[in-house]
Amino acid sequence: MTRIALDAMGGDRAPDTIVQGLAEAIKDKQFSAFLIGDEKRIGKSLERYGVGRSVELVHASEVIGPDESPSMAVRRRRGSSIGVGVRMQKEGKVDAFVSAGSTGAVMAFSLLTLGRLGGVNRPAIAAFFPTKVGFSLVLDVGANSDCKPLNLLQFAMMGSIYLSYSFQRESPRVALLSMGEEDSKGNDLTLATHELLRSANLINFVGNIEASRILDGVADV
């Protein structure tokens, strides 16, 4: 059975909202849940939403606030719910860690604790955008403020592989977000990335796409 660790202290109105979401999830899915955070506060939420013994509590004495520096949090908040959760995944105690807390802290702890896959220079945050025909996976949506063409090529490959294996989408269509659909449109980064994507044999590159076309579902990644 899949083992999932949840940051019970992350996000607005935690831990109530986290426990409430967990209560809904376990109605439809079979998985082992680990709630990480202040045991006393989590316990009250579990009683409030009627979550039974299928949940295991893991105490974490600290919480990373939304305004804290991720780099400082990694050094000073190792006992935080995010720090504990990422280490549990590193040690193989869980299969996945989920947090609605500080995105920067999750990325920082993950990068330093889990590391990067071989051949990946930078991590990326992916988000599902609803479309008229289902959804598209968009990345990167916040992990990097300044990228090089090679980074964007790697993002395209990671997104394509993820959809292929996790959602059984055969040969996902990959598009490059630009100010116009023509090959000649875009800044230097867009133009250089377009050339890399067009010459890549491992992805199904369908060209540039404008932001307004994402919701039409003309691309998968």
CSV table of C-alpha atoms in Angstrom, one decimal:
chain,number,residue,atom,x,y,z
A,1,MET,CA,0.0,0.0,0.0
A,2,THR,CA,1.2,3.5,-0.9
A,3,ARG,CA,2.6,5.4,2.1
A,4,ILE,CA,2.0,9.2,2.1
A,5,ALA,CA,3.3,11.7,4.6
A,6,LEU,CA,1.2,14.9,5.0
A,7,ASP,CA,2.5,18.2,6.5
A,8,ALA,CA,-0.4,18.8,8.9
A,9,MET,CA,0.9,22.3,9.8
A,10,GLY,CA,1.2,23.7,6.3
A,11,GLY,CA,-1.3,26.0,4.6
A,12,ASP,CA,-4.1,28.2,5.8
A,13,ARG,CA,-6.1,27.0,8.8
A,14,ALA,CA,-3.9,24.0,9.4
A,15,PRO,CA,-4.2,21.4,10.8
A,16,ASP,CA,-8.0,21.4,10.4
A,17,THR,CA,-8.0,21.9,6.6
A,18,ILE,CA,-5.4,19.2,6.1
A,19,VAL,CA,-7.2,16.7,8.2
A,20,GLN,CA,-10.5,17.5,6.6
A,21,GLY,CA,-9.0,16.9,3.2
A,22,LEU,CA,-7.5,13.6,4.4
A,23,ALA,CA,-10.8,12.5,5.7
A,24,GLU,CA,-12.3,13.0,2.2
A,25,ALA,CA,-9.4,11.3,0.5
A,26,ILE,CA,-9.4,8.1,2.5
A,27,LYS,CA,-13.0,7.5,1.6
A,28,ASP,CA,-12.1,6.9,-2.1
A,29,LYS,CA,-8.4,5.8,-2.0
A,30,GLN,CA,-6.5,3.1,-0.2
A,31,PHE,CA,-3.2,4.4,1.3
A,32,SER,CA,-1.3,4.7,4.5
A,33,ALA,CA,-1.3,8.3,5.9
A,34,PHE,CA,1.3,9.8,8.2
A,35,LEU,CA,0.4,13.2,9.6
A,36,ILE,CA,3.4,15.3,10.6
A,37,GLY,CA,3.2,18.2,13.1
A,38,ASP,CA,2.0,19.1,16.6
A,39,GLU,CA,0.4,15.9,17.9
A,40,LYS,CA,-2.0,17.6,20.3
A,41,ARG,CA,-3.4,20.0,17.7
A,42,ILE,CA,-3.6,17.2,15.1
A,43,GLY,CA,-5.3,14.9,17.6
A,44,LYS,CA,-8.1,17.4,18.1
A,45,SER,CA,-8.6,17.8,14.4
A,46,LEU,CA,-8.7,14.0,13.9
A,47,GLU,CA,-11.5,13.8,16.5
A,48,ARG,CA,-13.4,16.7,14.9
A,49,TYR,CA,-13.4,15.1,11.4
A,50,GLY,CA,-13.8,11.5,12.6
A,51,VAL,CA,-10.6,10.2,11.1
A,52,GLY,CA,-9.8,6.8,12.6
A,53,ARG,CA,-6.8,4.7,13.4
A,54,SER,CA,-5.6,4.4,9.8
A,55,VAL,CA,-3.6,7.5,10.4
A,56,GLU,CA,-0.2,7.5,12.1
A,57,LEU,CA,1.0,10.7,13.9
A,58,VAL,CA,4.6,11.9,13.6
A,59,HIS,CA,5.5,14.7,16.0
A,60,ALA,CA,7.3,17.7,14.7
A,61,SER,CA,8.1,20.5,17.1
A,62,GLU,CA,8.6,23.4,14.6
A,63,VAL,CA,6.6,25.1,11.9
A,64,ILE,CA,8.0,27.1,9.0
A,65,GLY,CA,6.1,30.4,8.5
A,66,PRO,CA,5.2,31.7,5.0
A,67,ASP,CA,7.6,34.7,5.5
A,68,GLU,CA,10.6,32.8,6.6
A,69,SER,CA,13.6,32.5,4.3
A,70,PRO,CA,13.9,29.0,2.8
A,71,SER,CA,17.7,29.0,3.1
A,72,MET,CA,17.5,29.9,6.7
A,73,ALA,CA,14.7,27.4,7.4
A,74,VAL,CA,16.9,24.6,6.0
A,75,ARG,CA,19.6,25.5,8.5
A,76,ARG,CA,17.5,26.3,11.6
A,77,ARG,CA,14.2,24.3,11.2
A,78,ARG,CA,15.3,20.7,10.7
A,79,GLY,CA,12.7,19.7,13.2
A,80,SER,CA,9.9,21.3,11.3
A,81,SER,CA,7.0,19.4,9.7
A,82,ILE,CA,8.5,20.0,6.3
A,83,GLY,CA,12.0,18.9,7.3
A,84,VAL,CA,10.8,15.8,9.0
A,85,GLY,CA,8.6,14.8,6.1
A,86,VAL,CA,11.3,15.2,3.5
A,87,ARG,CA,13.7,13.1,5.6
A,88,MET,CA,11.0,10.4,6.0
A,89,GLN,CA,10.9,10.1,2.2
A,90,LYS,CA,14.7,10.1,1.9
A,91,GLU,CA,14.9,7.3,4.5
A,92,GLY,CA,12.3,5.2,2.6
A,93,LYS,CA,9.7,5.4,5.4
A,94,VAL,CA,7.1,6.9,3.0
A,95,ASP,CA,6.6,6.9,-0.8
A,96,ALA,CA,5.6,10.6,-1.1
A,97,PHE,CA,5.5,13.8,1.0
A,98,VAL,CA,2.8,16.4,0.5
A,99,SER,CA,2.8,19.9,1.9
A,100,ALA,CA,0.6,23.0,1.4
A,101,GLY,CA,3.1,25.0,3.4
A,102,SER,CA,6.1,27.2,2.3
A,103,THR,CA,6.8,26.2,-1.3
A,104,GLY,CA,10.3,27.6,-1.1
A,105,ALA,CA,11.1,25.6,2.1
A,106,VAL,CA,9.8,22.4,0.5
A,107,MET,CA,12.0,23.0,-2.6
A,108,ALA,CA,15.0,23.8,-0.5
A,109,PHE,CA,14.7,20.8,1.8
A,110,SER,CA,14.0,18.5,-1.1
A,111,LEU,CA,16.9,19.8,-3.1
A,112,LEU,CA,19.4,19.4,-0.3
A,113,THR,CA,17.9,16.2,1.2
A,114,LEU,CA,16.7,14.2,-1.8
A,115,GLY,CA,19.0,15.7,-4.4
A,116,ARG,CA,18.4,15.9,-8.2
A,117,LEU,CA,18.0,13.2,-10.7
A,118,GLY,CA,21.0,12.6,-12.9
A,119,GLY,CA,21.0,14.9,-15.9
A,120,VAL,CA,18.6,17.4,-14.3
A,121,ASN,CA,20.3,20.7,-13.6
A,122,ARG,CA,17.4,22.4,-11.9
A,123,PRO,CA,14.1,21.2,-10.3
A,124,ALA,CA,10.8,22.4,-11.5
A,125,ILE,CA,7.3,22.9,-10.0
A,126,ALA,CA,4.6,21.5,-12.2
A,127,ALA,CA,0.9,22.4,-12.1
A,128,PHE,CA,-2.2,21.0,-13.7
A,129,PHE,CA,-4.2,23.5,-15.7
A,130,PRO,CA,-7.8,22.5,-16.5
A,131,THR,CA,-8.6,22.5,-20.2
A,132,LYS,CA,-11.7,22.0,-22.4
A,133,VAL,CA,-10.6,18.4,-23.0
A,134,GLY,CA,-9.0,17.5,-19.6
A,135,PHE,CA,-5.8,19.0,-18.3
A,136,SER,CA,-2.4,20.2,-19.3
A,137,LEU,CA,0.8,20.0,-17.2
A,138,VAL,CA,2.6,23.4,-17.0
A,139,LEU,CA,6.1,23.8,-15.8
A,140,ASP,CA,8.1,25.5,-14.4
A,141,VAL,CA,5.6,27.6,-12.3
A,142,GLY,CA,7.7,29.0,-9.6
A,143,ALA,CA,10.9,27.1,-8.8
A,144,ASN,CA,13.2,29.2,-11.0
A,145,SER,CA,13.2,32.9,-11.8
A,146,ASP,CA,15.9,32.8,-14.5
A,147,CYS,CA,16.4,29.8,-16.8
A,148,LYS,CA,18.6,28.8,-19.7
A,149,PRO,CA,17.4,26.9,-22.9
A,150,LEU,CA,18.8,23.7,-21.5
A,151,ASN,CA,16.7,24.0,-18.4
A,152,LEU,CA,13.5,24.4,-20.4
A,153,LEU,CA,14.4,21.4,-22.5
A,154,GLN,CA,14.8,19.3,-19.3
A,155,PHE,CA,11.5,20.6,-18.0
A,156,ALA,CA,9.8,19.5,-21.2
A,157,MET,CA,11.4,16.1,-21.0
A,158,MET,CA,10.4,15.7,-17.3
A,159,GLY,CA,6.9,16.7,-17.9
A,160,SER,CA,6.5,14.4,-20.9
A,161,ILE,CA,7.9,11.4,-19.1
A,162,TYR,CA,5.7,12.1,-16.1
A,163,LEU,CA,2.5,12.2,-18.1
A,164,SER,CA,3.6,9.1,-20.1
A,165,TYR,CA,4.2,6.9,-17.0
A,166,SER,CA,1.7,8.4,-14.5
A,167,PHE,CA,-1.3,9.1,-16.8
A,168,GLN,CA,-0.5,6.7,-19.7
A,169,ARG,CA,-0.5,9.5,-22.2
A,170,GLU,CA,1.3,8.2,-25.3
A,171,SER,CA,3.7,10.7,-26.9
A,172,PRO,CA,2.4,13.8,-25.0
A,173,ARG,CA,2.3,16.9,-27.0
A,174,VAL,CA,4.9,19.5,-25.8
A,175,ALA,CA,4.5,23.2,-26.5
A,176,LEU,CA,6.6,26.2,-25.7
A,177,LEU,CA,4.8,29.2,-24.1
A,178,SER,CA,5.5,32.3,-26.2
A,179,MET,CA,4.1,35.6,-27.3
A,180,GLY,CA,3.1,34.1,-30.6
A,181,GLU,CA,2.7,30.7,-32.3
A,182,GLU,CA,5.1,31.5,-35.1
A,183,ASP,CA,8.6,30.0,-34.8
A,184,SER,CA,10.2,33.5,-35.1
A,185,LYS,CA,8.3,35.0,-32.2
A,186,GLY,CA,9.7,35.4,-28.7
A,187,ASN,CA,12.8,36.7,-27.0
A,188,ASP,CA,16.3,35.2,-27.2
A,189,LEU,CA,15.6,32.6,-24.6
A,190,THR,CA,12.4,31.5,-26.4
A,191,LEU,CA,14.1,31.3,-29.8
A,192,ALA,CA,17.0,29.3,-28.5
A,193,THR,CA,14.7,27.0,-26.6
A,194,HIS,CA,12.5,26.5,-29.6
A,195,GLU,CA,15.5,25.2,-31.6
A,196,LEU,CA,16.5,22.8,-28.8
A,197,LEU,CA,13.0,21.4,-28.5
A,198,ARG,CA,12.6,21.0,-32.2
A,199,SER,CA,15.8,19.0,-32.5
A,200,ALA,CA,15.0,16.8,-29.4
A,201,ASN,CA,14.1,13.2,-30.4
A,202,LEU,CA,12.7,12.2,-27.1
A,203,ILE,CA,9.7,14.5,-27.0
A,204,ASN,CA,6.8,15.3,-29.3
A,205,PHE,CA,7.3,19.0,-29.8
A,206,VAL,CA,4.3,20.7,-31.5
A,207,GLY,CA,5.7,24.3,-31.5
A,208,ASN,CA,4.9,27.5,-29.7
A,209,ILE,CA,1.7,28.3,-27.9
A,210,GLU,CA,0.1,31.5,-26.6
A,211,ALA,CA,-1.2,31.6,-23.1
A,212,SER,CA,-4.8,31.9,-24.2
A,213,ARG,CA,-4.5,28.5,-26.0
A,214,ILE,CA,-3.5,26.5,-22.9
A,215,LEU,CA,-7.1,26.1,-21.8
A,216,ASP,CA,-8.1,24.8,-25.3
A,217,GLY,CA,-6.0,21.7,-24.6
A,218,VAL,CA,-3.9,21.8,-27.7
A,219,ALA,CA,-0.8,20.6,-25.8
A,220,ASP,CA,-0.3,18.1,-23.0
A,221,VAL,CA,2.9,19.7,-21.6
